[in-house]
Coordinates of C-alpha atoms in Angstrom, one line a residue:
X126 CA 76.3 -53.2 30.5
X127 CA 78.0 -56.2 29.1
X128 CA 78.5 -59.4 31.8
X129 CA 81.6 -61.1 31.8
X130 CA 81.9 -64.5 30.5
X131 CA 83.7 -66.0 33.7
X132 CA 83.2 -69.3 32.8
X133 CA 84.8 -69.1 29.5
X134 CA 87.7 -67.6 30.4
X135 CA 88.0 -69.9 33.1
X136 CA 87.9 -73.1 31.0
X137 CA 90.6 -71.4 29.0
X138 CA 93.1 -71.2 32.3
X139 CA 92.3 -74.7 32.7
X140 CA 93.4 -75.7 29.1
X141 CA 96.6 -73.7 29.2
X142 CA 97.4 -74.7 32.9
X143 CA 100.3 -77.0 32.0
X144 CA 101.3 -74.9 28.8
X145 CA 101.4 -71.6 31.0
X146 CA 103.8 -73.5 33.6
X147 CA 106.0 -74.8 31.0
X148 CA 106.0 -71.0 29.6
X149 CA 106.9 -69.0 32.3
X150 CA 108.9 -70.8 34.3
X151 CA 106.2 -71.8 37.1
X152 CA 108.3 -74.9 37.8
X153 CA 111.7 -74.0 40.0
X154 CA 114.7 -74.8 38.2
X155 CA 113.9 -76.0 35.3
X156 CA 112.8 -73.7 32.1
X157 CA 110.2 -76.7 32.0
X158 CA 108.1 -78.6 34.2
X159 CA 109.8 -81.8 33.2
X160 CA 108.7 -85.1 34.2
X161 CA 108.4 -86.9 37.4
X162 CA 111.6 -87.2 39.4
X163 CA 112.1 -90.1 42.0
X164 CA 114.4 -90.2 45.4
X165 CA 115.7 -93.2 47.1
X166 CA 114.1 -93.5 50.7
X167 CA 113.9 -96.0 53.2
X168 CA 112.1 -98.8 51.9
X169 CA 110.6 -96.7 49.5
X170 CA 110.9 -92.8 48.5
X171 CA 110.6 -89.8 50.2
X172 CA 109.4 -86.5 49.6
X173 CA 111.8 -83.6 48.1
X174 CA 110.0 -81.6 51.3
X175 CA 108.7 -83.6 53.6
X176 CA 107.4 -80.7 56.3
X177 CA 106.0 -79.2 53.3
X178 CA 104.5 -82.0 52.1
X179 CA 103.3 -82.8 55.4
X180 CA 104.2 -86.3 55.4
X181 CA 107.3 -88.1 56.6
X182 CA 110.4 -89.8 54.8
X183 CA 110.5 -93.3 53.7
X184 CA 107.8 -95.9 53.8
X185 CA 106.6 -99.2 51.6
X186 CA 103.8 -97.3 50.1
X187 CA 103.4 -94.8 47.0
X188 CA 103.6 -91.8 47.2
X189 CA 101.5 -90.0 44.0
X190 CA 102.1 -86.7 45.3
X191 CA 104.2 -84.0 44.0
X192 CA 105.7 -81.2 45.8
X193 CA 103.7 -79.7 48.4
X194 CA 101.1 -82.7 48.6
X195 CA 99.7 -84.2 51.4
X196 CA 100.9 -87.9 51.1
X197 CA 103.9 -88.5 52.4
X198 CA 104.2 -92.5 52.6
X199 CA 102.9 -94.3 54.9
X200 CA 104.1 -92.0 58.3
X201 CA 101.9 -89.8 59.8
X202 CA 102.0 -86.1 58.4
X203 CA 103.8 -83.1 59.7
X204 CA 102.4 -79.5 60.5
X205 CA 98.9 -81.0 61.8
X206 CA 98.5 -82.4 57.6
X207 CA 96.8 -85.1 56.4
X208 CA 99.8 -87.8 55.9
X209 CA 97.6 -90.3 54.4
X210 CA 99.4 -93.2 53.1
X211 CA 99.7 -94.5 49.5
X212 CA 98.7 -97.9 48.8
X213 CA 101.5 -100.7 50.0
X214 CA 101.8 -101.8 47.0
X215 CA 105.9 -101.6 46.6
X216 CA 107.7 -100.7 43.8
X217 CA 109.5 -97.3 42.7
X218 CA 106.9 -94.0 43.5
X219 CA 106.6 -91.2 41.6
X220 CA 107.4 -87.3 42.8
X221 CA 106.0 -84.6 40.8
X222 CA 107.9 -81.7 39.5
X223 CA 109.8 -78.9 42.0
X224 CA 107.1 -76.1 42.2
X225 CA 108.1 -72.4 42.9
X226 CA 107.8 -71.5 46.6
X227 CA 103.9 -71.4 47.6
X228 CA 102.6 -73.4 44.7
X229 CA 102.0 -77.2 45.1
X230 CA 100.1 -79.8 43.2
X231 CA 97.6 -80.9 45.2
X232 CA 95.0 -82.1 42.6
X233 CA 96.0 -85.1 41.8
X234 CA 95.6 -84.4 37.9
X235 CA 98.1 -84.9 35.3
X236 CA 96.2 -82.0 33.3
X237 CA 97.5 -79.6 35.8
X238 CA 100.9 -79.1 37.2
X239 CA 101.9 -76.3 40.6
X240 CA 98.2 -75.0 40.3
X241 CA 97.5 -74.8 43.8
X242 CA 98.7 -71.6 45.5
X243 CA 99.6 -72.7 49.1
X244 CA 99.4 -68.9 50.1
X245 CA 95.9 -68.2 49.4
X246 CA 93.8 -71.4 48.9
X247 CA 91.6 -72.2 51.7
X248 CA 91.3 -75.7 50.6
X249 CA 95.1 -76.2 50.7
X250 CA 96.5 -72.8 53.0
X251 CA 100.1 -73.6 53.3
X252 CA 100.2 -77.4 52.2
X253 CA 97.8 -79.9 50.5
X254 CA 94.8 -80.8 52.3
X255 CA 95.0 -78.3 54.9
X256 CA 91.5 -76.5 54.6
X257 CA 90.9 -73.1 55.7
X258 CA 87.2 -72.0 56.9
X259 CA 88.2 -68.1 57.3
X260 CA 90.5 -66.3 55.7
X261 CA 94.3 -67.7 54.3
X262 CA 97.2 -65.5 54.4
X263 CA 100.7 -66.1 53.2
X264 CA 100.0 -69.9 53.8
X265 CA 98.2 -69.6 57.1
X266 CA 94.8 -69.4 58.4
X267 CA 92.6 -67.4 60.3
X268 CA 89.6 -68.8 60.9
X269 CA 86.4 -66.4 60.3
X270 CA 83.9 -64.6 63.7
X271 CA 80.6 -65.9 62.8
X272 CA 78.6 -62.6 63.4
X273 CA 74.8 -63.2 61.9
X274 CA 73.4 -67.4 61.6
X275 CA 70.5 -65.9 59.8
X276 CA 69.9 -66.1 55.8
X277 CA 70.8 -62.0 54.7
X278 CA 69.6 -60.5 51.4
X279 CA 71.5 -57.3 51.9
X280 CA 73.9 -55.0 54.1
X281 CA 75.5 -51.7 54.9
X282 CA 77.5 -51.8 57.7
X283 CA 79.6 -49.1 59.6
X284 CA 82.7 -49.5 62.8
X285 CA 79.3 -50.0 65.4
X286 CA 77.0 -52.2 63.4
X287 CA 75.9 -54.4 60.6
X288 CA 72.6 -53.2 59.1
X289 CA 70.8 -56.2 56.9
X290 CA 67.7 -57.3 55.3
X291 CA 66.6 -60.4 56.4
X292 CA 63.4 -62.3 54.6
X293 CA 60.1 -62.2 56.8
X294 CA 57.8 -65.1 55.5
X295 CA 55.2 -64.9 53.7
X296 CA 56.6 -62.0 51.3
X297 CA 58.2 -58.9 53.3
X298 CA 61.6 -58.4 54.9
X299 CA 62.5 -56.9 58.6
X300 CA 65.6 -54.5 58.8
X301 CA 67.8 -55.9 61.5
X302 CA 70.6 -54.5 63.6
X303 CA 73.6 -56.8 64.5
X304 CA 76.5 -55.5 66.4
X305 CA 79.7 -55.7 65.1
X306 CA 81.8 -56.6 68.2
X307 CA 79.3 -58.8 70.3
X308 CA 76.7 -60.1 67.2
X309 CA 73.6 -58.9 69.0
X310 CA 70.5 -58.9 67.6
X311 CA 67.8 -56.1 67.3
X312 CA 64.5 -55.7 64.7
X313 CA 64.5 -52.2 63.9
X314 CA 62.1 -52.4 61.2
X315 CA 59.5 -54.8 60.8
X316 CA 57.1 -55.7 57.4
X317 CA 59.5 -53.9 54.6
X318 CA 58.2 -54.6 51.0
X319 CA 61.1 -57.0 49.4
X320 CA 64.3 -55.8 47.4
X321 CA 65.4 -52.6 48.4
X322 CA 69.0 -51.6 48.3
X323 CA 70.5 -50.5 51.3
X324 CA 72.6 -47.1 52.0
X325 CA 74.0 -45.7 54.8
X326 CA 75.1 -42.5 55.6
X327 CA 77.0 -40.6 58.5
X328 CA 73.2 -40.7 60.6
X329 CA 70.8 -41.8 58.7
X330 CA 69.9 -45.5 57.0
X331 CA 68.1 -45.7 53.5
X332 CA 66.7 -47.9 51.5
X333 CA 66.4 -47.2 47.6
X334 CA 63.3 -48.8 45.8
X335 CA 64.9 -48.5 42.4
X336 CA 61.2 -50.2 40.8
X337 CA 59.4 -47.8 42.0
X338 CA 61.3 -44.6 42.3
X339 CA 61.0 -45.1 46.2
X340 CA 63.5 -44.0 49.6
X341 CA 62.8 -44.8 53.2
X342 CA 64.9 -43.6 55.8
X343 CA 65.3 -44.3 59.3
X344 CA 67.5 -42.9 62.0
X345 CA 70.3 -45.6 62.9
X346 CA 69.4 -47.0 65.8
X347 CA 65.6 -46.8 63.9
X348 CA 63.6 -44.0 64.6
X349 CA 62.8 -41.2 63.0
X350 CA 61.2 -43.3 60.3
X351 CA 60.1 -41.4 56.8
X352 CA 59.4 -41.7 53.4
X353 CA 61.6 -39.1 51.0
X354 CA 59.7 -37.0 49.4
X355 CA 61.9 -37.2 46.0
X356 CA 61.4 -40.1 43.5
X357 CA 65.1 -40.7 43.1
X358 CA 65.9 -42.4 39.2
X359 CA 68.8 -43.8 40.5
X360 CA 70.3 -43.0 44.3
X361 CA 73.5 -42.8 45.9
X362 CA 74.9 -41.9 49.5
X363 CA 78.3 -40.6 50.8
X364 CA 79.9 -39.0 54.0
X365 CA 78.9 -35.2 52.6
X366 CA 75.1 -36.5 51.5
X367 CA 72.9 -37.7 49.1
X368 CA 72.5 -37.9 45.4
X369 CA 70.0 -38.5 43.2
X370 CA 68.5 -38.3 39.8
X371 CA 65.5 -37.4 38.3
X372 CA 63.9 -36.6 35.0
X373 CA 61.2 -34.1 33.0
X374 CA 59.8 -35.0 29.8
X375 CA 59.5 -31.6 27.5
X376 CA 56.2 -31.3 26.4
X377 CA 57.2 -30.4 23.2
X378 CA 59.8 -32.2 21.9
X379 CA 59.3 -35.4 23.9
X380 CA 62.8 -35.5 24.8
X381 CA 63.7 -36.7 28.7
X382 CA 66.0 -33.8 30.4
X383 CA 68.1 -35.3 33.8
X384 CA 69.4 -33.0 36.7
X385 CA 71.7 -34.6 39.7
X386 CA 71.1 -32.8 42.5
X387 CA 72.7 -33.0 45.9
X388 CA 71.3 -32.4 49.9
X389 CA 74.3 -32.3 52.1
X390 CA 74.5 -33.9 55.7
X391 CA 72.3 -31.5 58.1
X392 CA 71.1 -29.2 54.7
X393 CA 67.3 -28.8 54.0
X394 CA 66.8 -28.9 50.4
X395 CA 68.8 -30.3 47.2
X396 CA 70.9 -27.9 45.2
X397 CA 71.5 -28.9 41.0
X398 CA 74.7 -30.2 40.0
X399 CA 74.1 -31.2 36.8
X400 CA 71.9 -31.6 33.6
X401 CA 71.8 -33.3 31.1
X402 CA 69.8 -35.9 28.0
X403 CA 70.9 -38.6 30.4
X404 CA 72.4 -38.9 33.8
X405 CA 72.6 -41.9 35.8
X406 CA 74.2 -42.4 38.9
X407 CA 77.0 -45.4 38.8
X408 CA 78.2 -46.1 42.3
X409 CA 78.9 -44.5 45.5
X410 CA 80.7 -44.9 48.2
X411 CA 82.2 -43.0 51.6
X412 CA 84.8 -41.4 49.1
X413 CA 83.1 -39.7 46.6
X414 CA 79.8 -40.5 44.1
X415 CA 80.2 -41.2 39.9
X416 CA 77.9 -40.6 37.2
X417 CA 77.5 -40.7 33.7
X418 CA 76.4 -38.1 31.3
X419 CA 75.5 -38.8 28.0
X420 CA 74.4 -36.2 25.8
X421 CA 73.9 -38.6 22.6
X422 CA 77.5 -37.3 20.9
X423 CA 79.1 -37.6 24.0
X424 CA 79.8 -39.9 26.9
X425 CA 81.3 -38.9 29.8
X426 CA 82.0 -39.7 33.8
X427 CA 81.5 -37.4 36.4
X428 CA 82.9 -37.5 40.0
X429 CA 81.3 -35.6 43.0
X430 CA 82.9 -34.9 46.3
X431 CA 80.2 -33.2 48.3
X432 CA 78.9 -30.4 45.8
X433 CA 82.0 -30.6 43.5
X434 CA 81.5 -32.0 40.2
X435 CA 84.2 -32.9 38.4
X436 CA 84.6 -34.5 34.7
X437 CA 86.5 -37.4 34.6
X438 CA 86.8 -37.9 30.7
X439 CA 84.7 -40.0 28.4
X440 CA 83.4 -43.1 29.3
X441 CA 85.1 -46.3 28.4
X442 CA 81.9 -47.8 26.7
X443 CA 81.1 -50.8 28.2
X444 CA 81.6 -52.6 31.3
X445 CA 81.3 -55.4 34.0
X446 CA 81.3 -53.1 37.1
X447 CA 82.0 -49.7 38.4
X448 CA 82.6 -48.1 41.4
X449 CA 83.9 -45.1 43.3
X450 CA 87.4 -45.0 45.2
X451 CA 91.0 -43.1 45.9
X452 CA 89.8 -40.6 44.5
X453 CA 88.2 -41.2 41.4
X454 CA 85.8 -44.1 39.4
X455 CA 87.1 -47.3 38.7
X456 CA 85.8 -49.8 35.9
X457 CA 86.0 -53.2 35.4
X458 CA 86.6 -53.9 31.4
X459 CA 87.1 -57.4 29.5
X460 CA 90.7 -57.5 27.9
X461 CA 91.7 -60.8 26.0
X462 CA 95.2 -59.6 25.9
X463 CA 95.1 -60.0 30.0
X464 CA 96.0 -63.2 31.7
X465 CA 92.8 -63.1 33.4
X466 CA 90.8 -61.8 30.7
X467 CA 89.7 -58.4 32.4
X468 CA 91.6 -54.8 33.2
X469 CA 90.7 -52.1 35.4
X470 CA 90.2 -48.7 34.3
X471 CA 91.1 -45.9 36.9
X472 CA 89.7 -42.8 36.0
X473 CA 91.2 -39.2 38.3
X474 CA 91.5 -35.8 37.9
X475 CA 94.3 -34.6 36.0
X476 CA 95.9 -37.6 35.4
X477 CA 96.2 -39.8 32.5
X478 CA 93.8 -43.1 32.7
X479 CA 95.1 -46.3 34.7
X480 CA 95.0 -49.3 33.1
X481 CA 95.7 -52.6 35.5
X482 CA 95.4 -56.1 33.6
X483 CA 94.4 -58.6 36.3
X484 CA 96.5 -61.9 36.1
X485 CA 93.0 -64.1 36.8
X486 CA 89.5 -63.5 35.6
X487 CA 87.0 -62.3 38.6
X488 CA 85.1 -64.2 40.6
X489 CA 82.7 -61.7 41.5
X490 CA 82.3 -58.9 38.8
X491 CA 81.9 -56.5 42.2
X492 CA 84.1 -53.5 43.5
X493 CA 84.1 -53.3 46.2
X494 CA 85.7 -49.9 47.6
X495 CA 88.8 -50.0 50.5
X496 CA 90.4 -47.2 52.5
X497 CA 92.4 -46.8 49.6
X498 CA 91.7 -48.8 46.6
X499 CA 89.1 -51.7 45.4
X500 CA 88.6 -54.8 46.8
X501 CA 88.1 -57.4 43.7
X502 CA 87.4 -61.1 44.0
X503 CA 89.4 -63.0 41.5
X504 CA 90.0 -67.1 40.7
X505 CA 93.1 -69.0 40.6
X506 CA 91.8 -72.4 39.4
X507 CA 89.1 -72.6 41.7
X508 CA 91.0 -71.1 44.8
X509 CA 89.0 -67.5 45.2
X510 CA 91.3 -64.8 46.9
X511 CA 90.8 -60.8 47.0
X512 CA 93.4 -58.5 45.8
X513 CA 93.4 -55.1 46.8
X514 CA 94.3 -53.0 43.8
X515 CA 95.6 -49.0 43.9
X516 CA 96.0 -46.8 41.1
X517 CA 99.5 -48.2 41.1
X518 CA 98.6 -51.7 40.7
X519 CA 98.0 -55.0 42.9
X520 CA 99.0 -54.9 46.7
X521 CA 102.1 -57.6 46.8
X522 CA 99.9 -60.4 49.3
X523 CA 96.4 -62.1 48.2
X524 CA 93.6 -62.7 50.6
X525 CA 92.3 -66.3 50.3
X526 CA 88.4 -66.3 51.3
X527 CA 85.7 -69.4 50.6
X528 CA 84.7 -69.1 47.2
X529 CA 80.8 -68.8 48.0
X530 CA 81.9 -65.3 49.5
X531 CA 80.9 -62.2 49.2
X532 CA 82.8 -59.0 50.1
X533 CA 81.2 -56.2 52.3
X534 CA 83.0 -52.8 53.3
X535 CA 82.6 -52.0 56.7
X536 CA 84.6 -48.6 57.3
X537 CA 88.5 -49.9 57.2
X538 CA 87.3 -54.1 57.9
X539 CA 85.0 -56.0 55.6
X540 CA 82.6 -58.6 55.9
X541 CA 82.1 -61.7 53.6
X542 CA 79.0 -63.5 53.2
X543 CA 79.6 -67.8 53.4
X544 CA 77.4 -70.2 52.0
X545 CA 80.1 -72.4 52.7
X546 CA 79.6 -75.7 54.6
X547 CA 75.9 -74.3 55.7
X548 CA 72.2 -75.0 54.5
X549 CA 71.6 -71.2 54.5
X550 CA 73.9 -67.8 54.3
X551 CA 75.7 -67.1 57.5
X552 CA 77.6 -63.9 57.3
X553 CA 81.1 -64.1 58.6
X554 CA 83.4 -60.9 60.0
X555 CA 86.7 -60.7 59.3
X556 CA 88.7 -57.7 60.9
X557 CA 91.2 -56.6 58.6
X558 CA 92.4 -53.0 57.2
X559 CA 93.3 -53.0 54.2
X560 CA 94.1 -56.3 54.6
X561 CA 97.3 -55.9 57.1
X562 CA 98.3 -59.9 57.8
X563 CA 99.4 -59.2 60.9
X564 CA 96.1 -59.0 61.8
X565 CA 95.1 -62.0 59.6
X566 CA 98.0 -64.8 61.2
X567 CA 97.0 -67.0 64.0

């Protein structure tokens, strides 16, 4: 599958910052940005908002900031900001240009003018300067629960418990248990060969071996230990079972022939969904599982919901991610005509295709599945944040996280990992459902 060139488009949003504010109207009252405006203060000038700028009227020294920055002459600053003062050096100081409400320009550069979205950034979560360690919601911050202070390769979590993978020198891993409300610590497996993908369904544990065709499963609370005996292609897990693929070469033409087949929760064998030239699995996830079938003329998605298979149409050729959610598979496209470079494709039954263009490029090419939608991490200028997106679009409010994070669904919260401000990972916990920001404000 193709990778997205984040980068790229990223250098692009950088070299269009000031053209894009002049162009649609980023700047309030103006059709452009305009140049630097200056007010009479008290022996010097103040700020067109001092409590949003965090800094008070008046005051001998300059003030470089515009509009939501955190210098505001040589007072102290408002709101528990920054205030630091300009240099005394006298003489007329310059204000930047009126932003819209919840952007400011807090960098400092002439290159880029209202980047900084006060809302969402956790460097600058409701004015310049004021850093955010958790998560930043319409402008203010909640900082994060640090649940696990150990270096984690990989999780699946449920409501109860956080299931990860944590390295055991010199060249295993031990499956450990952590417990979402109090963080306690239990080894429930000990001396697991390295890079397995974790799975988890309604009461059992797995881990896929994709190298080597291989699944362990364990009981949740770790017994009941085994080694499946299918050699799963690819693997995938949901409340009404698990999926897997598998393939026979025919002895006489050569040719590979697929079969998905299906156990549900408490059943004793797998029943066959599907055949096919080629079937892969493409994601799963408490909703539902997707594959695709290609048959070498045709291409084409499948959705399953416990032992229903259901074509989706064909598949959109290439892409950055997929997953499944609300009812249907979701992918994850590049689209120059998009602000941010990338659209997703919704895929559901009996309804035309969804196409959403994303106004940033991602920041993390995963999707990851909510209650009712997809959790993407996208990039405003360096300031990650996490939209939740429906069939129907964007939800209205962004979720501002550290942008070394990495989003995990647990049931209706999620965890992100943080690399942020520490020599190794520490996964943080965040409640939230569906990201409701009365849950999120202090």
């Amino acid at each position: 599958m193709k990778r997205a060139t984040i980068g790229a488009a990223w250098l692009l949003l950088l070299g269009v910052g000031w053209t894009a504010c002049r162009e649609v109207s980023v700047c309030s009252g103006e059709a452009e940005c305009g140049p630097p405006t200056a007010r009479a203060g008290e022996g010097g000038v103040s700020l067109p908002d001092p409590v949003a700028n965090g800094g008070a009227p008046g005051g001998a020294g300059e003030v470089r900031e515009s509009n939501g920055g955190v210098n505001g002459g040589a007072g102290a600053g408002a709101g528990g900001m920054s205030g630091a003062a300009g240099e005394a050096t006298g003489g007329a100081a310059l204000v930047g240009p009126d932003c819209d409400k919840g952007h400011a320009d807090c960098d400092e550069s002439a290159l880029t003018v209202c980047e900084t979205p006060l809302n969402f950034s956790f460097r600058h979560c409701g004015a310049c300067g004021a850093r955010c360690g958790g998560a930043c919601s319409v402008g203010k911050c909640k900082p994060p629960e640090n649940l696990i202070d150990k270096s984690v390769e990989r999780t699946a979590a449920n409501a109860s418990a956080v299931f990860a993978l944590i390295y055991a020198p010199p060249d295993h891993e031990n499956l450990h248990r952590f417990d979402s409300k109090t963080g306690a610590d239990s080894v429930l497996v000990e001396g697991l060969d390295e890079n397995a993908e974790l799975r988890l369904g309604t009461d059992r544990l797995y881990a896929f071996y994709e190298f080597d065709n291989r699944v362990l499963s364990w009981g949740l609370d770790g017994n009941g230990a085994k080694t499946e005996e299918y050699s799963p292609a690819t693997f995938g897990v949901t409340n009404a079972g698990v999926y897997y693929t598998s393939y026979v070469a025919d002895p006489k033409t050569g040719l590979d022939s697929w079969t998905l087949w299906f156990k549900a929760e408490g059943a004793s064998a797998f029943a066959e969904l599907a055949t096919g030239p080629t079937l892969d699995i493409l994601g799963s996830s408490v909703q539902g599982l997707i594959a695709l079938r290609d048959t070498g003329t045709t291409s084409e998605i499948l959705l399953a919901r416990g032992a229903d298979l259901t074509p989706l149409g064909e598949s959109p050729g290439e892409w950055d991610a997929a997953a499944a959610a609300a009812g249907g598979a979701v992918f994850l496209l590049s689209n120059d005509t998009a602000p941010g470079g990338h659209e997703l494709l919704w895929l559901r039954p009996d309804r035309p295709p969804a196409h959403i263009l994303l106004e940033a490029p991602p920041a993390d090419t995963r999707l990851v599945p909510a209650p009712d939608g997809i959790a993407l991490q996208l990039d405003d200028h360096n300031n990650t944040f996490v939209r939740i997106f429906s069939p129907e679009g964007p939800e209205a409010v962004p979720l501002g996280i550290p942008y070394t994070s990495t989003l995990v669904l647990v049931d209706e919260r999620y965890l992100w990992y943080s690399w942020f401000g520490a020599a190794d990972a520490t996964v943080h916990f965040q409640r939230a459902r569906q990201f409701e920001y009365n849950d999120l404000l202090p």
